[in-house]
C-alpha cells in the first residue's frame, strides 16, 4: 500500500507542476517594466479566428488601403452606416459579407491593426 501511494505521488507531482505551464496561452514575446508595473506581451491565440473571413478582409483592405487605415484608426466606423455610404466599395463589401462586419465589430483587433509608423 505504501508503495502504491508513493507511486501515485511520484506521478501526480510532475503533472501538478506542469499544469500551469500547459495552461499558458501563447509564447511570451517580451516584457516591459515601468516602475512597479510589468507588462507581458504574448503571442495571440489565433485558433478562434476564422481565417477565411480574415483572408477576404485582407484582400479588400489591400485594394482599399485608405479605408482600411481609417477603420484601423477608428474601429467604430465599422458599424457606422454613414461611413459605409461615403465609401460605397466598403458598403458593398459589408452587404456581401455581413458576417465579416459583425466579426470585425466584435473583435476589431483581429482584422484591423494600425501599421507601424516609419521608424517604429
Coordinates of C-alpha atoms in Angstrom, one line a residue:
X1 CA 0.0 0.0 0.0
X2 CA 2.8 2.4 0.9
X3 CA 4.5 1.6 -2.5
X4 CA 1.3 2.5 -4.4
X5 CA 0.8 5.8 -2.6
X6 CA 4.4 6.7 -3.3
X7 CA 4.0 5.8 -6.9
X8 CA 0.8 7.9 -7.2
X9 CA 2.5 10.9 -5.6
X10 CA 5.5 10.5 -7.9
X11 CA 3.2 10.6 -10.9
X12 CA 1.0 13.4 -9.6
X13 CA 3.7 15.9 -8.7
X14 CA 5.1 16.4 -12.2
X15 CA 1.6 16.8 -13.6
X16 CA 0.8 19.4 -10.9
X17 CA 3.8 21.4 -11.7
X18 CA 3.4 21.1 -15.5
X19 CA -0.3 22.2 -15.5
X20 CA 0.3 25.9 -15.1
X21 CA 2.9 25.8 -18.0
X22 CA 0.5 23.9 -20.2
X23 CA -2.3 26.4 -19.4
X24 CA -0.4 29.4 -20.6
X25 CA -1.6 31.0 -23.8
X26 CA 1.0 31.6 -26.5
X27 CA 4.6 32.3 -26.4
X28 CA 5.9 35.3 -24.4
X29 CA 7.2 37.8 -26.8
X30 CA 8.7 40.2 -24.3
X31 CA 8.1 42.2 -21.1
X32 CA 8.3 45.9 -20.3
X33 CA 8.9 47.1 -16.7
X34 CA 7.8 50.6 -15.9
X35 CA 8.1 51.4 -12.2
X36 CA 6.2 48.8 -10.3
X37 CA 4.1 47.7 -13.3
X38 CA 5.2 44.8 -15.6
X39 CA 3.5 44.3 -18.9
X40 CA 3.9 40.9 -20.5
X41 CA 3.4 40.6 -24.3
X42 CA 2.3 37.2 -25.5
X43 CA 1.6 35.9 -29.0
X44 CA -2.1 35.9 -29.8
X45 CA -4.1 32.7 -29.8
X46 CA -5.4 32.5 -33.4
X47 CA -7.4 29.3 -33.0
X48 CA -10.7 31.2 -32.7
X49 CA -10.1 33.4 -35.8
X50 CA -11.9 32.4 -39.0
X51 CA -9.0 32.6 -41.5
X52 CA -11.4 32.6 -44.5
X53 CA -13.0 35.8 -43.2
X54 CA -9.7 37.3 -42.4
X55 CA -8.4 36.4 -45.9
X56 CA -11.4 38.0 -47.6
X57 CA -11.0 41.2 -45.5
X58 CA -7.3 41.3 -46.2
X59 CA -8.0 41.1 -50.0
X60 CA -10.4 44.0 -49.7
X61 CA -8.0 46.0 -47.4
X62 CA -5.1 45.6 -49.8
X63 CA -7.1 47.1 -52.7
X64 CA -8.6 49.9 -50.4
X65 CA -5.7 50.9 -48.1
X66 CA -7.2 54.3 -47.2
X67 CA -10.4 52.8 -46.0
X68 CA -8.6 50.0 -44.1
X69 CA -6.3 52.6 -42.4
X70 CA -9.3 54.7 -41.4
X71 CA -11.0 51.7 -39.9
X72 CA -7.8 50.7 -38.1
X73 CA -7.5 54.2 -36.5
X74 CA -11.2 54.4 -35.7
X75 CA -12.8 50.9 -35.4
X76 CA -16.2 52.5 -34.5
X77 CA -16.5 53.3 -38.2
X78 CA -17.0 49.5 -38.9
X79 CA -20.6 49.8 -37.7
X80 CA -21.2 53.4 -39.0
X81 CA -23.7 53.2 -41.9
X82 CA -23.0 56.8 -42.9
X83 CA -19.3 56.0 -43.3
X84 CA -20.2 52.9 -45.4
X85 CA -22.4 55.2 -47.6
X86 CA -19.4 57.6 -48.1
X87 CA -17.3 54.6 -49.2
X88 CA -19.6 52.5 -51.5
X89 CA -17.0 49.8 -52.0
X90 CA -17.0 49.2 -48.3
X91 CA -20.8 49.2 -48.2
X92 CA -20.9 46.7 -51.0
X93 CA -18.3 44.5 -49.2
X94 CA -20.2 44.6 -45.9
X95 CA -23.5 43.9 -47.7
X96 CA -22.0 40.9 -49.3
X97 CA -20.3 39.8 -46.1
X98 CA -22.4 40.8 -43.1
X99 CA -20.7 38.1 -41.0
X100 CA -17.3 39.7 -41.6
X101 CA -18.7 43.1 -40.5
X102 CA -20.2 41.5 -37.4
X103 CA -16.9 39.7 -36.6
X104 CA -14.9 42.9 -37.1
X105 CA -17.2 44.9 -34.9
X106 CA -16.9 42.3 -32.1
X107 CA -13.1 42.0 -32.4
X108 CA -11.7 44.8 -34.5
X109 CA -8.1 44.0 -33.4
X110 CA -8.4 40.6 -35.3
X111 CA -9.0 42.4 -38.6
X112 CA -7.7 46.0 -38.5
X113 CA -4.4 47.0 -37.0
X114 CA -2.6 50.2 -37.1
X115 CA 0.5 49.6 -39.1
X116 CA 3.8 50.8 -37.6
X117 CA 4.8 54.3 -38.4
X118 CA 8.2 54.9 -40.1
X119 CA 10.9 54.3 -37.6
X120 CA 8.9 52.1 -35.2

